[in-house]
Structure formats: structure tokens, C-alpha cells
PDB file of N, CA and C in Angstrom:
ATOM      1  N   MET M  60     223.685-139.737 237.273  1.00 49.00           N
ATOM      2  CA  MET M  60     222.799-140.889 237.275  1.00 49.00           C
ATOM      3  C   MET M  60     221.390-140.434 236.924  1.00 49.00           C
ATOM      4  N   MET M  61     220.784-141.151 236.015  1.00 54.00           N
ATOM      5  CA  MET M  61     219.456-140.748 235.548  1.00 54.00           C
ATOM      6  C   MET M  61     218.379-141.405 236.405  1.00 54.00           C
ATOM      7  N   THR M  62     217.367-140.679 236.717  1.00 56.00           N
ATOM      8  CA  THR M  62     216.229-141.238 237.450  1.00 56.00           C
ATOM      9  C   THR M  62     215.162-141.618 236.440  1.00 56.00           C
ATOM     10  N   ARG M  63     214.466-142.645 236.745  1.00 59.00           N
ATOM     11  CA  ARG M  63     213.415-143.109 235.836  1.00 59.00           C
ATOM     12  C   ARG M  63     212.147-142.311 236.074  1.00 59.00           C
ATOM     13  N   GLN M  64     211.397-142.237 235.025  1.00 72.00           N
ATOM     14  CA  GLN M  64     210.128-141.536 235.113  1.00 72.00           C
ATOM     15  C   GLN M  64     209.097-142.458 235.742  1.00 72.00           C
ATOM     16  N   PRO M  65     208.127-141.891 236.472  1.00 74.00           N
ATOM     17  CA  PRO M  65     207.101-142.739 237.101  1.00 74.00           C
ATOM     18  C   PRO M  65     206.332-143.576 236.075  1.00 74.00           C
ATOM     19  N   GLY M  66     206.068-143.034 234.900  1.00 86.00           N
ATOM     20  CA  GLY M  66     205.347-143.772 233.865  1.00 86.00           C
ATOM     21  C   GLY M  66     206.148-144.959 233.381  1.00 86.00           C
ATOM     22  N   ARG M  67     207.449-144.794 233.297  1.00 88.00           N
ATOM     23  CA  ARG M  67     208.331-145.878 232.866  1.00 88.00           C
ATOM     24  C   ARG M  67     208.353-146.999 233.893  1.00 88.00           C
ATOM     25  N   GLN M  68     208.393-146.650 235.175  1.00 89.00           N
ATOM     26  CA  GLN M  68     208.382-147.658 236.237  1.00 89.00           C
ATOM     27  C   GLN M  68     207.079-148.440 236.235  1.00 89.00           C
ATOM     28  N   GLU M  69     205.971-147.735 236.047  1.00 90.00           N
ATOM     29  CA  GLU M  69     204.667-148.412 235.993  1.00 90.00           C
ATOM     30  C   GLU M  69     204.612-149.348 234.795  1.00 90.00           C
ATOM     31  N   TYR M  70     205.153-148.890 233.665  1.00 90.00           N
ATOM     32  CA  TYR M  70     205.170-149.718 232.455  1.00 90.00           C
ATOM     33  C   TYR M  70     205.996-150.988 232.690  1.00 90.00           C
ATOM     34  N   GLU M  71     207.186-150.831 233.260  1.00 91.00           N
ATOM     35  CA  GLU M  71     208.036-151.985 233.523  1.00 91.00           C
ATOM     36  C   GLU M  71     207.401-152.938 234.529  1.00 91.00           C
ATOM     37  N   GLN M  72     206.746-152.379 235.547  1.00 92.00           N
ATOM     38  CA  GLN M  72     206.073-153.225 236.546  1.00 92.00           C
ATOM     39  C   GLN M  72     204.921-153.995 235.905  1.00 92.00           C
ATOM     40  N   ARG M  73     204.160-153.307 235.053  1.00 92.00           N
ATOM     41  CA  ARG M  73     203.040-153.973 234.365  1.00 92.00           C
ATOM     42  C   ARG M  73     203.554-155.082 233.453  1.00 92.00           C
ATOM     43  N   LYS M  74     204.639-154.820 232.730  1.00 92.00           N
ATOM     44  CA  LYS M  74     205.224-155.836 231.862  1.00 92.00           C
ATOM     45  C   LYS M  74     205.725-157.025 232.678  1.00 92.00           C
ATOM     46  N   LYS M  75     206.301-156.754 233.832  1.00 93.00           N
ATOM     47  CA  LYS M  75     206.776-157.823 234.700  1.00 93.00           C
ATOM     48  C   LYS M  75     205.605-158.689 235.172  1.00 93.00           C
ATOM     49  N   TRP M  76     204.503-158.046 235.566  1.00 94.00           N
ATOM     50  CA  TRP M  76     203.320-158.800 236.007  1.00 94.00           C
ATOM     51  C   TRP M  76     202.736-159.624 234.863  1.00 94.00           C
ATOM     52  N   GLU M  77     202.692-159.020 233.666  1.00 93.00           N
ATOM     53  CA  GLU M  77     202.164-159.749 232.505  1.00 93.00           C
ATOM     54  C   GLU M  77     203.031-160.974 232.200  1.00 93.00           C
ATOM     55  N   LYS M  78     204.353-160.800 232.311  1.00 92.00           N
ATOM     56  CA  LYS M  78     205.268-161.920 232.068  1.00 92.00           C
ATOM     57  C   LYS M  78     205.049-163.026 233.090  1.00 92.00           C
ATOM     58  N   GLU M  79     204.906-162.665 234.358  1.00 94.00           N
ATOM     59  CA  GLU M  79     204.646-163.660 235.405  1.00 94.00           C
ATOM     60  C   GLU M  79     203.292-164.325 235.205  1.00 94.00           C
ATOM     61  N   ASP M  80     202.308-163.549 234.753  1.00 92.00           N
ATOM     62  CA  ASP M  80     200.976-164.100 234.493  1.00 92.00           C
ATOM     63  C   ASP M  80     201.028-165.122 233.358  1.00 92.00           C
ATOM     64  N   ARG M  81     201.759-164.795 232.278  1.00 92.00           N
ATOM     65  CA  ARG M  81     201.905-165.744 231.161  1.00 92.00           C
ATOM     66  C   ARG M  81     202.626-167.000 231.623  1.00 92.00           C
ATOM     67  N   ARG M  82     203.653-166.821 232.434  1.00 94.00           N
ATOM     68  CA  ARG M  82     204.406-167.968 232.943  1.00 94.00           C
ATOM     69  C   ARG M  82     203.491-168.869 233.774  1.00 94.00           C
ATOM     70  N   GLU M  83     202.651-168.261 234.582  1.00 94.00           N
ATOM     71  CA  GLU M  83     201.715-169.048 235.406  1.00 94.00           C
ATOM     72  C   GLU M  83     200.701-169.787 234.535  1.00 94.00           C
ATOM     73  N   HIS M  84     200.247-169.155 233.461  1.00 94.00           N
ATOM     74  CA  HIS M  84     199.307-169.822 232.542  1.00 94.00           C
ATOM     75  C   HIS M  84     199.972-171.027 231.876  1.00 94.00           C
ATOM     76  N   PHE M  85     201.225-170.852 231.440  1.00 94.00           N
ATOM     77  CA  PHE M  85     201.943-171.974 230.832  1.00 94.00           C
ATOM     78  C   PHE M  85     202.180-173.089 231.842  1.00 94.00           C
ATOM     79  N   ARG M  86     202.467-172.713 233.072  1.00 95.00           N
ATOM     80  CA  ARG M  86     202.685-173.719 234.117  1.00 95.00           C
ATOM     81  C   ARG M  86     201.389-174.501 234.359  1.00 95.00           C
ATOM     82  N   LEU M  87     200.259-173.811 234.373  1.00 95.00           N
ATOM     83  CA  LEU M  87     198.966-174.472 234.556  1.00 95.00           C
ATOM     84  C   LEU M  87     198.661-175.396 233.372  1.00 95.00           C
ATOM     85  N   ALA M  88     198.932-174.908 232.161  1.00 95.00           N
ATOM     86  CA  ALA M  88     198.691-175.732 230.969  1.00 95.00           C
ATOM     87  C   ALA M  88     199.582-176.975 230.990  1.00 95.00           C
ATOM     88  N   ALA M  89     200.826-176.816 231.402  1.00 95.00           N
ATOM     89  CA  ALA M  89     201.735-177.965 231.474  1.00 95.00           C
ATOM     90  C   ALA M  89     201.246-178.965 232.514  1.00 95.00           C
ATOM     91  N   GLY M  90     200.749-178.475 233.635  1.00 96.00           N
ATOM     92  CA  GLY M  90     200.217-179.372 234.663  1.00 96.00           C
ATOM     93  C   GLY M  90     198.997-180.133 234.174  1.00 96.00           C
ATOM     94  N   MET M  91     198.121-179.450 233.444  1.00 97.00           N
ATOM     95  CA  MET M  91     196.935-180.118 232.901  1.00 97.00           C
ATOM     96  C   MET M  91     197.337-181.166 231.859  1.00 97.00           C
ATOM     97  N   MET M  92     198.321-180.856 231.039  1.00 97.00           N
ATOM     98  CA  MET M  92     198.769-181.826 230.044  1.00 97.00           C
ATOM     99  C   MET M  92     199.396-183.043 230.730  1.00 97.00           C
ATOM    100  N   ASP M  93     200.146-182.814 231.804  1.00 97.00           N
ATOM    101  CA  ASP M  93     200.702-183.947 232.560  1.00 97.00           C
ATOM    102  C   ASP M  93     199.588-184.815 233.118  1.00 97.00           C
ATOM    103  N   PHE M  94     198.572-184.190 233.692  1.00 98.00           N
ATOM    104  CA  PHE M  94     197.441-184.931 234.264  1.00 98.00           C
ATOM    105  C   PHE M  94     196.718-185.737 233.186  1.00 98.00           C
ATOM    106  N   LEU M  95     196.444-185.091 232.054  1.00 98.00           N
ATOM    107  CA  LEU M  95     195.750-185.800 230.974  1.00 98.00           C
ATOM    108  C   LEU M  95     196.619-186.934 230.415  1.00 98.00           C
ATOM    109  N   GLY M  96     197.919-186.730 230.386  1.00 97.00           N
ATOM    110  CA  GLY M  96     198.816-187.791 229.931  1.00 97.00           C
ATOM    111  C   GLY M  96     198.772-188.996 230.844  1.00 97.00           C
ATOM    112  N   VAL M  97     198.725-188.745 232.155  1.00 98.00           N
ATOM    113  CA  VAL M  97     198.647-189.854 233.113  1.00 98.00           C
ATOM    114  C   VAL M  97     197.319-190.588 232.972  1.00 98.00           C
ATOM    115  N   VAL M  98     196.218-189.846 232.845  1.00 98.00           N
ATOM    116  CA  VAL M  98     194.903-190.473 232.691  1.00 98.00           C
ATOM    117  C   VAL M  98     194.859-191.300 231.407  1.00 98.00           C
ATOM    118  N   LEU M  99     195.370-190.740 230.320  1.00 98.00           N
ATOM    119  CA  LEU M  99     195.388-191.477 229.058  1.00 98.00           C
ATOM    120  C   LEU M  99     196.273-192.714 229.162  1.00 98.00           C
ATOM    121  N   GLY M 100     197.397-192.595 229.849  1.00 98.00           N
ATOM    122  CA  GLY M 100     198.281-193.745 230.041  1.00 98.00           C
ATOM    123  C   GLY M 100     197.608-194.856 230.823  1.00 98.00           C
ATOM    124  N   VAL M 101     196.871-194.505 231.870  1.00 98.00           N
ATOM    125  CA  VAL M 101     196.153-195.513 232.663  1.00 98.00           C
ATOM    126  C   VAL M 101     195.092-196.206 231.806  1.00 98.00           C
ATOM    127  N   ILE M 102     194.388-195.431 230.997  1.00 98.00           N
ATOM    128  CA  ILE M 102     193.358-196.014 230.124  1.00 98.00           C
ATOM    129  C   ILE M 102     193.998-196.989 229.129  1.00 98.00           C
ATOM    130  N   VAL M 103     195.114-196.596 228.538  1.00 98.00           N
ATOM    131  CA  VAL M 103     195.803-197.475 227.588  1.00 98.00           C
ATOM    132  C   VAL M 103     196.268-198.754 228.278  1.00 98.00           C
ATOM    133  N   ILE M 104     196.803-198.629 229.481  1.00 98.00           N
ATOM    134  CA  ILE M 104     197.251-199.813 230.230  1.00 98.00           C
ATOM    135  C   ILE M 104     196.078-200.739 230.510  1.00 98.00           C
ATOM    136  N   LEU M 105     194.935-200.197 230.904  1.00 98.00           N
ATOM    137  CA  LEU M 105     193.757-201.036 231.175  1.00 98.00           C
ATOM    138  C   LEU M 105     193.278-201.741 229.911  1.00 98.00           C
ATOM    139  N   VAL M 106     193.276-201.047 228.785  1.00 98.00           N
ATOM    140  CA  VAL M 106     192.869-201.671 227.516  1.00 98.00           C
ATOM    141  C   VAL M 106     193.843-202.794 227.143  1.00 98.00           C
ATOM    142  N   LEU M 107     195.130-202.543 227.304  1.00 98.00           N
ATOM    143  CA  LEU M 107     196.116-203.580 226.985  1.00 98.00           C
ATOM    144  C   LEU M 107     195.991-204.779 227.913  1.00 98.00           C
ATOM    145  N   LEU M 108     195.719-204.541 229.190  1.00 98.00           N
ATOM    146  CA  LEU M 108     195.498-205.663 230.111  1.00 98.00           C
ATOM    147  C   LEU M 108     194.278-206.482 229.694  1.00 98.00           C
ATOM    148  N   ALA M 109     193.209-205.801 229.288  1.00 98.00           N
ATOM    149  CA  ALA M 109     192.017-206.513 228.821  1.00 98.00           C
ATOM    150  C   ALA M 109     192.344-207.364 227.589  1.00 98.00           C
ATOM    151  N   LEU M 110     193.150-206.811 226.684  1.00 98.00           N
ATOM    152  CA  LEU M 110     193.536-207.586 225.498  1.00 98.00           C
ATOM    153  C   LEU M 110     194.394-208.790 225.874  1.00 98.00           C
ATOM    154  N   ILE M 111     195.300-208.623 226.819  1.00 98.00           N
ATOM    155  CA  ILE M 111     196.138-209.747 227.246  1.00 98.00           C
ATOM    156  C   ILE M 111     195.299-210.838 227.888  1.00 98.00           C
ATOM    157  N   PHE M 112     194.369-210.469 228.773  1.00 97.00           N
ATOM    158  CA  PHE M 112     193.500-211.476 229.400  1.00 97.00           C
ATOM    159  C   PHE M 112     192.629-212.173 228.364  1.00 97.00           C
ATOM    160  N   SER M 113     192.165-211.432 227.375  1.00 97.00           N
ATOM    161  CA  SER M 113     191.375-212.032 226.301  1.00 97.00           C
ATOM    162  C   SER M 113     192.222-213.017 225.502  1.00 97.00           C
ATOM    163  N   LEU M 114     193.462-212.654 225.214  1.00 97.00           N
ATOM    164  CA  LEU M 114     194.356-213.541 224.482  1.00 97.00           C
ATOM    165  C   LEU M 114     194.662-214.804 225.272  1.00 97.00           C
ATOM    166  N   VAL M 115     194.911-214.673 226.558  1.00 96.00           N
ATOM    167  CA  VAL M 115     195.198-215.845 227.394  1.00 96.00           C
ATOM    168  C   VAL M 115     193.975-216.756 227.456  1.00 96.00           C
ATOM    169  N   SER M 116     192.801-216.170 227.585  1.00 95.00           N
ATOM    170  CA  SER M 116     191.566-216.963 227.619  1.00 95.00           C
ATOM    171  C   SER M 116     191.374-217.711 226.297  1.00 95.00           C
ATOM    172  N   TRP M 117     191.581-217.012 225.183  1.00 95.00           N
ATOM    173  CA  TRP M 117     191.434-217.654 223.879  1.00 95.00           C
ATOM    174  C   TRP M 117     192.467-218.772 223.724  1.00 95.00           C
ATOM    175  N   LEU M 118     193.694-218.521 224.161  1.00 94.00           N
ATOM    176  CA  LEU M 118     194.738-219.520 224.039  1.00 94.00           C
ATOM    177  C   LEU M 118     194.412-220.760 224.869  1.00 94.00           C
ATOM    178  N   ALA M 119     193.897-220.569 226.083  1.00 91.00           N
ATOM    179  CA  ALA M 119     193.534-221.701 226.932  1.00 91.00           C
ATOM    180  C   ALA M 119     192.426-222.526 226.274  1.00 91.00           C
ATOM    181  N   GLN M 120     191.432-221.860 225.706  1.00 92.00           N
ATOM    182  CA  GLN M 120     190.345-222.578 225.025  1.00 92.00           C
ATOM    183  C   GLN M 120     190.867-223.313 223.790  1.00 92.00           C
ATOM    184  N   ASP M 121     191.775-222.678 223.056  1.00 92.00           N
ATOM    185  CA  ASP M 121     192.318-223.284 221.847  1.00 92.00           C
ATOM    186  C   ASP M 121     193.154-224.517 222.184  1.00 92.00           C
ATOM    187  N   VAL M 122     193.978-224.427 223.215  1.00 90.00           N
ATOM    188  CA  VAL M 122     194.789-225.576 223.621  1.00 90.00           C
ATOM    189  C   VAL M 122     193.884-226.702 224.103  1.00 90.00           C
ATOM    190  N   SER M 123     192.868-226.348 224.855  1.00 88.00           N
ATOM    191  CA  SER M 123     191.936-227.359 225.354  1.00 88.00           C
ATOM    192  C   SER M 123     191.235-228.072 224.194  1.00 88.00           C
ATOM    193  N   SER M 124     190.758-227.300 223.226  1.00 89.00           N
ATOM    194  CA  SER M 124     190.066-227.940 222.097  1.00 89.00           C
ATOM    195  C   SER M 124     191.042-228.737 221.235  1.00 89.00           C
ATOM    196  N   THR M 125     192.271-228.296 221.100  1.00 87.00           N
ATOM    197  CA  THR M 125     193.262-229.041 220.317  1.00 87.00           C
ATOM    198  C   THR M 125     193.545-230.392 220.960  1.00 87.00           C
ATOM    199  N   PHE M 126     193.759-230.407 222.289  1.00 85.00           N
ATOM    200  CA  PHE M 126     193.994-231.684 222.961  1.00 85.00           C
ATOM    201  C   PHE M 126     192.758-232.571 222.931  1.00 85.00           C
ATOM    202  N   SER M 127     191.594-231.972 222.959  1.00 87.00           N
ATOM    203  CA  SER M 127     190.360-232.757 222.861  1.00 87.00           C
ATOM    204  C   SER M 127     190.280-233.464 221.505  1.00 87.00           C
ATOM    205  N   ILE M 128     190.624-232.746 220.470  1.00 84.00           N
ATOM    206  CA  ILE M 128     190.603-233.334 219.112  1.00 84.00           C
ATOM    207  C   ILE M 128     191.660-234.436 218.999  1.00 84.00           C
ATOM    208  N   LEU M 129     192.844-234.176 219.511  1.00 80.00           N
ATOM    209  CA  LEU M 129     193.911-235.195 219.454  1.00 80.00           C
ATOM    210  C   LEU M 129     193.520-236.436 220.254  1.00 80.00           C
ATOM    211  N   ARG M 130     192.883-236.247 221.396  1.00 84.00           N
ATOM    212  CA  ARG M 130     192.489-237.382 222.234  1.00 84.00           C
ATOM    213  C   ARG M 130     191.446-238.241 221.522  1.00 84.00           C
ATOM    214  N   THR M 131     190.501-237.609 220.835  1.00 85.00           N
ATOM    215  CA  THR M 131     189.461-238.390 220.140  1.00 85.00           C
ATOM    216  C   THR M 131     190.045-239.137 218.930  1.00 85.00           C
ATOM    217  N   ARG M 132     191.071-238.606 218.309  1.00 81.00           N
ATOM    218  CA  ARG M 132     191.685-239.281 217.155  1.00 81.00           C
ATOM    219  C   ARG M 132     192.500-240.495 217.574  1.00 81.00           C
ATOM    220  N   PHE M 133     193.105-240.458 218.731  1.00 79.00           N
ATOM    221  CA  PHE M 133     193.959-241.565 219.147  1.00 79.00           C
ATOM    222  C   PHE M 133     193.218-242.610 220.000  1.00 79.00           C
ATOM    223  N   GLN M 134     191.949-242.485 220.149  1.00 76.00           N
ATOM    224  CA  GLN M 134     191.198-243.489 220.927  1.00 76.00           C
ATOM    225  C   GLN M 134     190.714-244.614 220.064  1.00 76.00           C
TER     226      GLN M 134
END
């Protein structure tokens, strides 16, 4: 059975730490992307809600003015 050299063990340990460090960096980046995705999603939802309320308001005004015009024509 062959024994490993101390330099080889240190090299393998350093490579293992570097691999874990890279994995942790990717995990952090993935977490930040998830967070930014949620924030962007909330912003998009708020903009769409504003557009829907604007559309409903415009529609209510349009229906009101249409009935007003029809009422004046039939009087």
C-alpha cells in the first residue's frame, strides 16, 4: 500500500477547499438572482395592477360618456 506524500495531501486539501469555496460563491450568486427575480416580479405585478386600474377607470368614464350621449339623443 502506497502512502501519500505530505505535499500531495496539502494539494488535495487545498483543491477541496477551493472547490467548496467556488460552490459557496455559486450558491450566493444563485440566492441573489432569486432575490432579484422576486423583486423584479413584484415590480412587474405592481405595474400591471396600475395598468388594470387605469383601464377600468377609462372604461367606466367611456361607458358613462356613451350613455350620456345616448340619453341626450333620445330626449
